[in-house]
Amino acid sequence: MAEPSYDLVILGGGPGGYVAAVRAAQLGLSVACVEREARLGGVCLREGCIPSKALLDSSEYVHLARGRFAEHGIGVGEVTVDLPAMMARKDRVVETLTDGVAKLLARHKVAVVHGTGRLTGPDRVAVTPADGGPEREITGGAVLLATGSRAAEISSLPLDGERVVDSTGVLALDRIPDHLVVVGGGAIGLELGSVWRRLGARVTVVEALPRIAANLDGQIGRALARFLKRQGLDLKVGTLVTGADTRGEQIRLTLHAEGRGDENLDCDRVLVAVGRKPLTDGLGLEEAGVLLDKAGRVVVDAEYRTAVPSVFAIGDLIAGPMLAHKASAEGTAVAEILAGLPGEVNYDAVPSVIYTNPEVAAVGATEEQLKERGVPYVAGSFPFGGVGRAVCLGEAEGMVKLLAHRDTDRLLGAHVVGPRASDLIAECVLAVEFAASAEDLARTVHGHPTFGEGVMEAAAALTHGRS
Ligand code: NAI
């Protein structure tokens, strides 16, 4: 029997692919979504954002019960951690959400094809079914590549899946490490390092650059480093791992820091979190005529079309930050473009969050970027120590920092390190999206007492700083 042809065939059922599938179906297109894993949702739902946040929240409860309840006058006795139970809860969270995606696609009549797909022409994809059946070919008016990325590796520290692990492995450790060394002080390293620190592990972060989370606004990054050090994370910046010697459970790492020479560091687990690489292997891209850039990313135009006009690509496969919500926004844009609508993404208004404690969130330009670009600006900030709600919670460290154009007052950047930063940034993203001025934010009445008052006060500080 001939395979049905679809308007859109999507490779990858992650936050890019499944969101594109739903939007395209809502716009009346027939859609097939090819996914090689049993569960939909991609790395984000299966082994990234979601399970890490489930563990993060569990570890936060441990931290509160052990260290913070007493200050509220609450006694709980000895606090113990049942790691298998914590992991089982995390798995249930993943199950609930990935099942939700499957139901969502079913409700929108998206044909889900379980198998590994490969581009075999401008309008066709060959799928090797996950259950081992014969290869089948699916055709579509358009093909969307949304296969995401995989963890990058370093040759001096090969993964062994047990002692030296990537971000997937570190979410499934069978015991709390005595000493976890995290190689890479980016979002993954800092979030997962924080999880295991709160569960009781000694944690050392080894970062090649002179600072952790180098993309952050400098002032915010320095504040974060201070908070993390206070929590007991040892941050070794400007340092490279040049060798590893594994003996039984123990690993001896050789570290090299410019000007300080070599030193050894003993640990029992290593997390390698040194970035991610687009997952293009085996997709048949070269044969089909799809071009990659020097970094191995798929080259696309402003409408996400590859060098083959009927083949589109989004998310971690293309340039830009490797963020789930960026992939989803691009997936929505492609679906709308295919339906004849003006789909586009405002990259100036894409937030980023690091889920440490306190959280860090940002949108728009950093102060360093504005200086570099020669944009005249005014900065305003407000500490959470002056935000009543944050003081009530007992989490009053950190600040909101806003940057606006000196002449027009247009909000150009917002940077938050502090409680609920991940939610507070939404207001700033909306302000950037609507081209609001700092004065708009300062004059917007905020409920009292709320964390959001920190944003309002930072905007007021900026506005007053101007006059
Ligand atoms: P990253 O690029 O954010 O950070 C990797 C860090 O490793 C960099 O600071 C880099 O300088 C350092 N590094 C590279 N090679 C090294 C070496 N040999 N030795 C020591 N340090 C080295 O990548 P990460 O944290 O692995 O995350 C991957 C991607 O996933 C990123 O694009 C990130 O934005 C995204 N992500 C986002 C999250 C969020 O939004 N909350 C959470 C987790 C990941």
Coordinates of C-alpha atoms and ligand atoms in Angstrom, one line a residue, residues 53 154 183-189 191 206-209 211-215 239-241 273-276 321-323 325 352-355, ligand 1:
K53 CA 14.2 20.9 37.2
I154 CA 36.6 16.4 25.2
V183 CA 33.9 20.4 33.7
G184 CA 32.3 23.5 32.1
G185 CA 30.8 26.4 34.1
G186 CA 27.9 27.1 31.7
A187 CA 24.1 26.6 32.3
I188 CA 24.2 22.8 32.6
G189 CA 27.3 22.6 34.8
E191 CA 22.5 23.9 37.5
V206 CA 36.4 23.6 36.3
E207 CA 35.9 26.4 33.7
A208 CA 38.3 27.1 30.8
L209 CA 37.3 30.8 30.5
R211 CA 34.6 33.5 34.4
I212 CA 31.7 31.1 34.8
A213 CA 28.6 31.7 32.7
A214 CA 30.6 34.0 30.4
N215 CA 27.5 35.1 28.5
T239 CA 41.5 26.1 34.1
L240 CA 41.6 23.1 31.7
V241 CA 41.4 19.4 32.3
A273 CA 29.2 19.9 30.4
V274 CA 31.2 21.8 27.7
G275 CA 28.5 22.7 25.3
R276 CA 26.4 20.9 22.7
P321 CA 21.2 30.0 21.6
M322 CA 20.5 26.3 22.2
L323 CA 17.2 26.9 24.1
H325 CA 11.8 28.0 23.8
S352 CA 17.6 32.9 29.0
V353 CA 17.6 31.4 32.5
I354 CA 20.1 29.5 34.6
Y355 CA 18.3 27.5 37.3
Ligands
NAI1 P1 27.6 26.2 27.6 O1 28.1 26.5 26.3 O2 26.6 27.0 28.3 O3 28.8 26.1 28.7 C1 29.9 25.3 28.5 C2 31.1 25.9 29.3 O4 32.1 25.0 29.2 C3 31.6 27.2 28.7 O5 31.6 28.1 29.7 C4 33.0 26.8 28.2 O6 33.9 27.9 28.3 C5 33.3 25.7 29.1 N1 34.3 24.8 28.4 C6 34.4 24.3 27.2 N2 35.4 23.5 27.0 C7 36.0 23.3 28.2 C8 37.1 22.6 28.7 N3 37.7 21.7 27.9 N4 37.4 22.7 30.0 C9 36.7 23.5 30.8 N5 35.7 24.2 30.4 C10 35.3 24.2 29.1 O7 27.2 24.7 27.5 P2 26.4 23.7 28.5 O8 26.3 24.2 29.9 O9 27.0 22.4 28.3 O10 24.9 23.7 27.9 C11 24.7 23.4 26.5 C12 23.6 24.2 25.9 O11 22.4 23.9 26.5 C13 23.9 25.6 26.0 O12 23.6 26.3 24.8 C14 22.9 26.1 27.1 O13 22.5 27.4 26.9 C15 21.8 25.1 26.9 N6 21.2 24.9 28.2 C16 20.3 25.9 28.7 C17 19.7 25.7 29.9 C18 18.8 26.8 30.4 O14 18.4 27.6 29.6 N7 18.5 26.8 31.7 C19 20.0 24.6 30.8 C20 21.0 23.7 30.2 C21 21.5 23.9 29.0

